[in-house]
Structures are given as C-alpha cells and as structure tokens.
mmCIF file of C-alpha atoms in Angstrom:
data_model
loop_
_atom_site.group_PDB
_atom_site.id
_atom_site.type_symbol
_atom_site.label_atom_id
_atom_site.label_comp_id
_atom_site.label_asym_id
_atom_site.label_seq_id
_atom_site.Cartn_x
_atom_site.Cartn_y
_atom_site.Cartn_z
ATOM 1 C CA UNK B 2 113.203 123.582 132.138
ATOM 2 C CA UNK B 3 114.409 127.328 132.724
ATOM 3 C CA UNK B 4 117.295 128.736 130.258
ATOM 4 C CA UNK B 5 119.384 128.800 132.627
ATOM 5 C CA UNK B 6 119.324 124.702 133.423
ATOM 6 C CA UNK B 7 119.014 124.364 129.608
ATOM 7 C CA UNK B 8 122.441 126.016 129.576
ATOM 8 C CA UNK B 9 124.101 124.475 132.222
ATOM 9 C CA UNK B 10 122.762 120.856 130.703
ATOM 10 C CA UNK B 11 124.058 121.575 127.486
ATOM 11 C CA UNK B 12 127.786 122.942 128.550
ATOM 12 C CA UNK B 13 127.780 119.664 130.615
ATOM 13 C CA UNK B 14 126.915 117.944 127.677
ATOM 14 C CA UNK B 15 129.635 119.359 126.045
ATOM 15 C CA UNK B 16 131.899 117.846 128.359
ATOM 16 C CA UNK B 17 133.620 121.721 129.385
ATOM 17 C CA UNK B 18 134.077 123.130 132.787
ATOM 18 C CA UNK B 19 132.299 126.601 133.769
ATOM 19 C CA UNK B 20 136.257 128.094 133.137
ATOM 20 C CA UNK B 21 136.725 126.305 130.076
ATOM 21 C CA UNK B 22 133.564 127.477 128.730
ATOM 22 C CA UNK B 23 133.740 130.892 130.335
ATOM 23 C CA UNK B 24 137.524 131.418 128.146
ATOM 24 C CA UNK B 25 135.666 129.871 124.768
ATOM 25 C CA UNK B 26 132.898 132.592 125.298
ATOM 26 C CA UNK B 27 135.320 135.159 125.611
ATOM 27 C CA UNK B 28 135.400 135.722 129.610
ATOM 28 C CA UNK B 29 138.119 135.335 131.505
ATOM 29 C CA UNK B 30 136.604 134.013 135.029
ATOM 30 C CA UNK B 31 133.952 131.924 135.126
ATOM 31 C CA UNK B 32 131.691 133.741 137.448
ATOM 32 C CA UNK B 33 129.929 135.277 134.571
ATOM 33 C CA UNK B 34 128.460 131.958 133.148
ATOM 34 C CA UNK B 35 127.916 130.700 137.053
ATOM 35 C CA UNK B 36 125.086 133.826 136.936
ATOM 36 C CA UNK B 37 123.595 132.673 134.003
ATOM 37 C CA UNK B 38 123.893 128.917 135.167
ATOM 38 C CA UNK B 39 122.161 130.066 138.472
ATOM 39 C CA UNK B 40 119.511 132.374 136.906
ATOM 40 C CA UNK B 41 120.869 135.618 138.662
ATOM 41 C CA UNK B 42 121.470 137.118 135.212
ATOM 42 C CA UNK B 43 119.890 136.924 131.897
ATOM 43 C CA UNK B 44 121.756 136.161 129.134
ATOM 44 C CA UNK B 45 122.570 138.366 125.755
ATOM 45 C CA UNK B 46 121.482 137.092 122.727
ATOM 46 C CA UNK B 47 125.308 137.725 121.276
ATOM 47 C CA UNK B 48 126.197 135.173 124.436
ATOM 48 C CA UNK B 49 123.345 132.891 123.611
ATOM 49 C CA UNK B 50 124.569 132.568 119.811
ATOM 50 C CA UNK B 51 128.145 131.992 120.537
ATOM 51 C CA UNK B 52 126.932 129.144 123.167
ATOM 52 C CA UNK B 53 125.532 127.516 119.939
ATOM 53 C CA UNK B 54 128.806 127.465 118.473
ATOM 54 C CA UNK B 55 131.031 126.377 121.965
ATOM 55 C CA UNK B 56 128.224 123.748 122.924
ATOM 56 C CA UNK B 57 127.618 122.691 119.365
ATOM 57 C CA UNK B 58 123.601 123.684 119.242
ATOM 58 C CA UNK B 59 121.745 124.017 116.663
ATOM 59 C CA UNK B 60 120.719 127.749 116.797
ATOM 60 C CA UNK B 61 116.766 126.911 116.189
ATOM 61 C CA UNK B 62 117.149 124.706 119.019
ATOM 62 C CA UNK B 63 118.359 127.814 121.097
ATOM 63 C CA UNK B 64 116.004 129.981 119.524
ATOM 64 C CA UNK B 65 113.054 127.443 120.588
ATOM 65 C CA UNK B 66 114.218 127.275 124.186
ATOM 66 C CA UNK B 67 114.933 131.180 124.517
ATOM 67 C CA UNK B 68 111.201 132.105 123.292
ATOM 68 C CA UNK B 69 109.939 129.533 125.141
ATOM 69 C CA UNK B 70 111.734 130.560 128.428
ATOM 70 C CA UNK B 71 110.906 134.687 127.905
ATOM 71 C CA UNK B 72 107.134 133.431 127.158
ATOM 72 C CA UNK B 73 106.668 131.556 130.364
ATOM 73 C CA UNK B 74 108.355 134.769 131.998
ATOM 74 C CA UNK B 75 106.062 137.027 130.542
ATOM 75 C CA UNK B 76 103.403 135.104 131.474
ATOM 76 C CA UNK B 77 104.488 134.767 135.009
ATOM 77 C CA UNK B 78 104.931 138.387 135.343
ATOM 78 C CA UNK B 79 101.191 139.087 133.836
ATOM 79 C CA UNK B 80 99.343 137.020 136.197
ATOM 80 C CA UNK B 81 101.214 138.639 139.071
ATOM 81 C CA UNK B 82 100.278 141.941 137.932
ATOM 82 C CA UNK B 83 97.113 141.283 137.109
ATOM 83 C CA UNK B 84 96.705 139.213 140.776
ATOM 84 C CA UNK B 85 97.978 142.015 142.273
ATOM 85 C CA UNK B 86 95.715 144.209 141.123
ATOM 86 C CA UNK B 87 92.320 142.332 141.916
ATOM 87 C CA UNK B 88 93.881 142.183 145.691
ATOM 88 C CA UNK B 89 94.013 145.968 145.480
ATOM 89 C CA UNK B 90 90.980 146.354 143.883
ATOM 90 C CA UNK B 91 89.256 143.903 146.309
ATOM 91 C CA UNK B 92 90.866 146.178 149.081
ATOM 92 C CA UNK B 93 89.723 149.235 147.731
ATOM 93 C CA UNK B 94 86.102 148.102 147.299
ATOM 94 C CA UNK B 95 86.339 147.121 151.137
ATOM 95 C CA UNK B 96 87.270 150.966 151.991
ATOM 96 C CA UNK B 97 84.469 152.419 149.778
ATOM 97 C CA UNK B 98 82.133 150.329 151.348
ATOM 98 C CA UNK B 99 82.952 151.154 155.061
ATOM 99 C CA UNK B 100 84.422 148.175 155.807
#
C-alpha cells in the first residue's frame, strides 16, 4: 500500500471528510490533502505527525508506513537508474564497436 492510500484509509477510518480533515490539519480547502490522497504531493513530516493526532494513529505505526513507503521509493528510483544506465551502456558498446 502507498502512503498516500494508507492516508486516505485511515482518514476514512476516522469517519472525517477530506474538508473536515483538511480544517483539523490546519488548511482551509481541502485540495491540499486531495494531493496527498492522490500521490501528486508528498507529505511533510509536521503534516504526517499531526495526522496521528486527527486520525488517532499511533505515531510508530506512521513512522513504520512512512519508512516503508520512502524505502520502496528509493528502491524504485535505483533500479531505474541503474536500468537506465546498462541501456546506455549497452548502446554505447554498440557505437564503439561499429555497429
């Protein structure tokens, strides 16, 4: 599960709307926690901590799913890189050889 759904399951569990749980955060319109909902935008840590207080978390439990989600990014974003480099390198190789 990405942060983002994690979110989004727990202010559902918490029985609030994206406004009311935008105004207990301290925004006043919604759209905000919609881009964090959706995964457009990352969220603070100061945000993340206060959503343990409005959705009643425990803050290890946060903690857990916020390594575990910037981990599987990080991840994500080393293979790529190092995908894209073979595919260059592969490429390269091809030139040098005449191909």
């Amino acid at each position: 599960m990405s942060l983002s759904d994690y979110i989004k399951k727990k202010r559902l569990n918490a029985l609030l709307t994206q406004q009311e749980a935008a105004k207990l955060l301290g925004y006043k319109k919604s759209q905000f926690l919609s881009n964090l909902e959706l995964g457009n935008r990352k969220p603070p840590l100061e945000v993340l901590k206060k959503m343990c207080e409005v959705y009643k978390i425990p803050p290890e439990e946060m903690r857990e799913e916020y390594i575990r989600s910037t981990s599987k990014e990080a991840e994500e974003t080393a293979e790529k890189k190092w995908d894209e480099s073979e595919k260059k390198s592969a490429k390269d190789d091809g030139k040098s050889n005449g191909e």
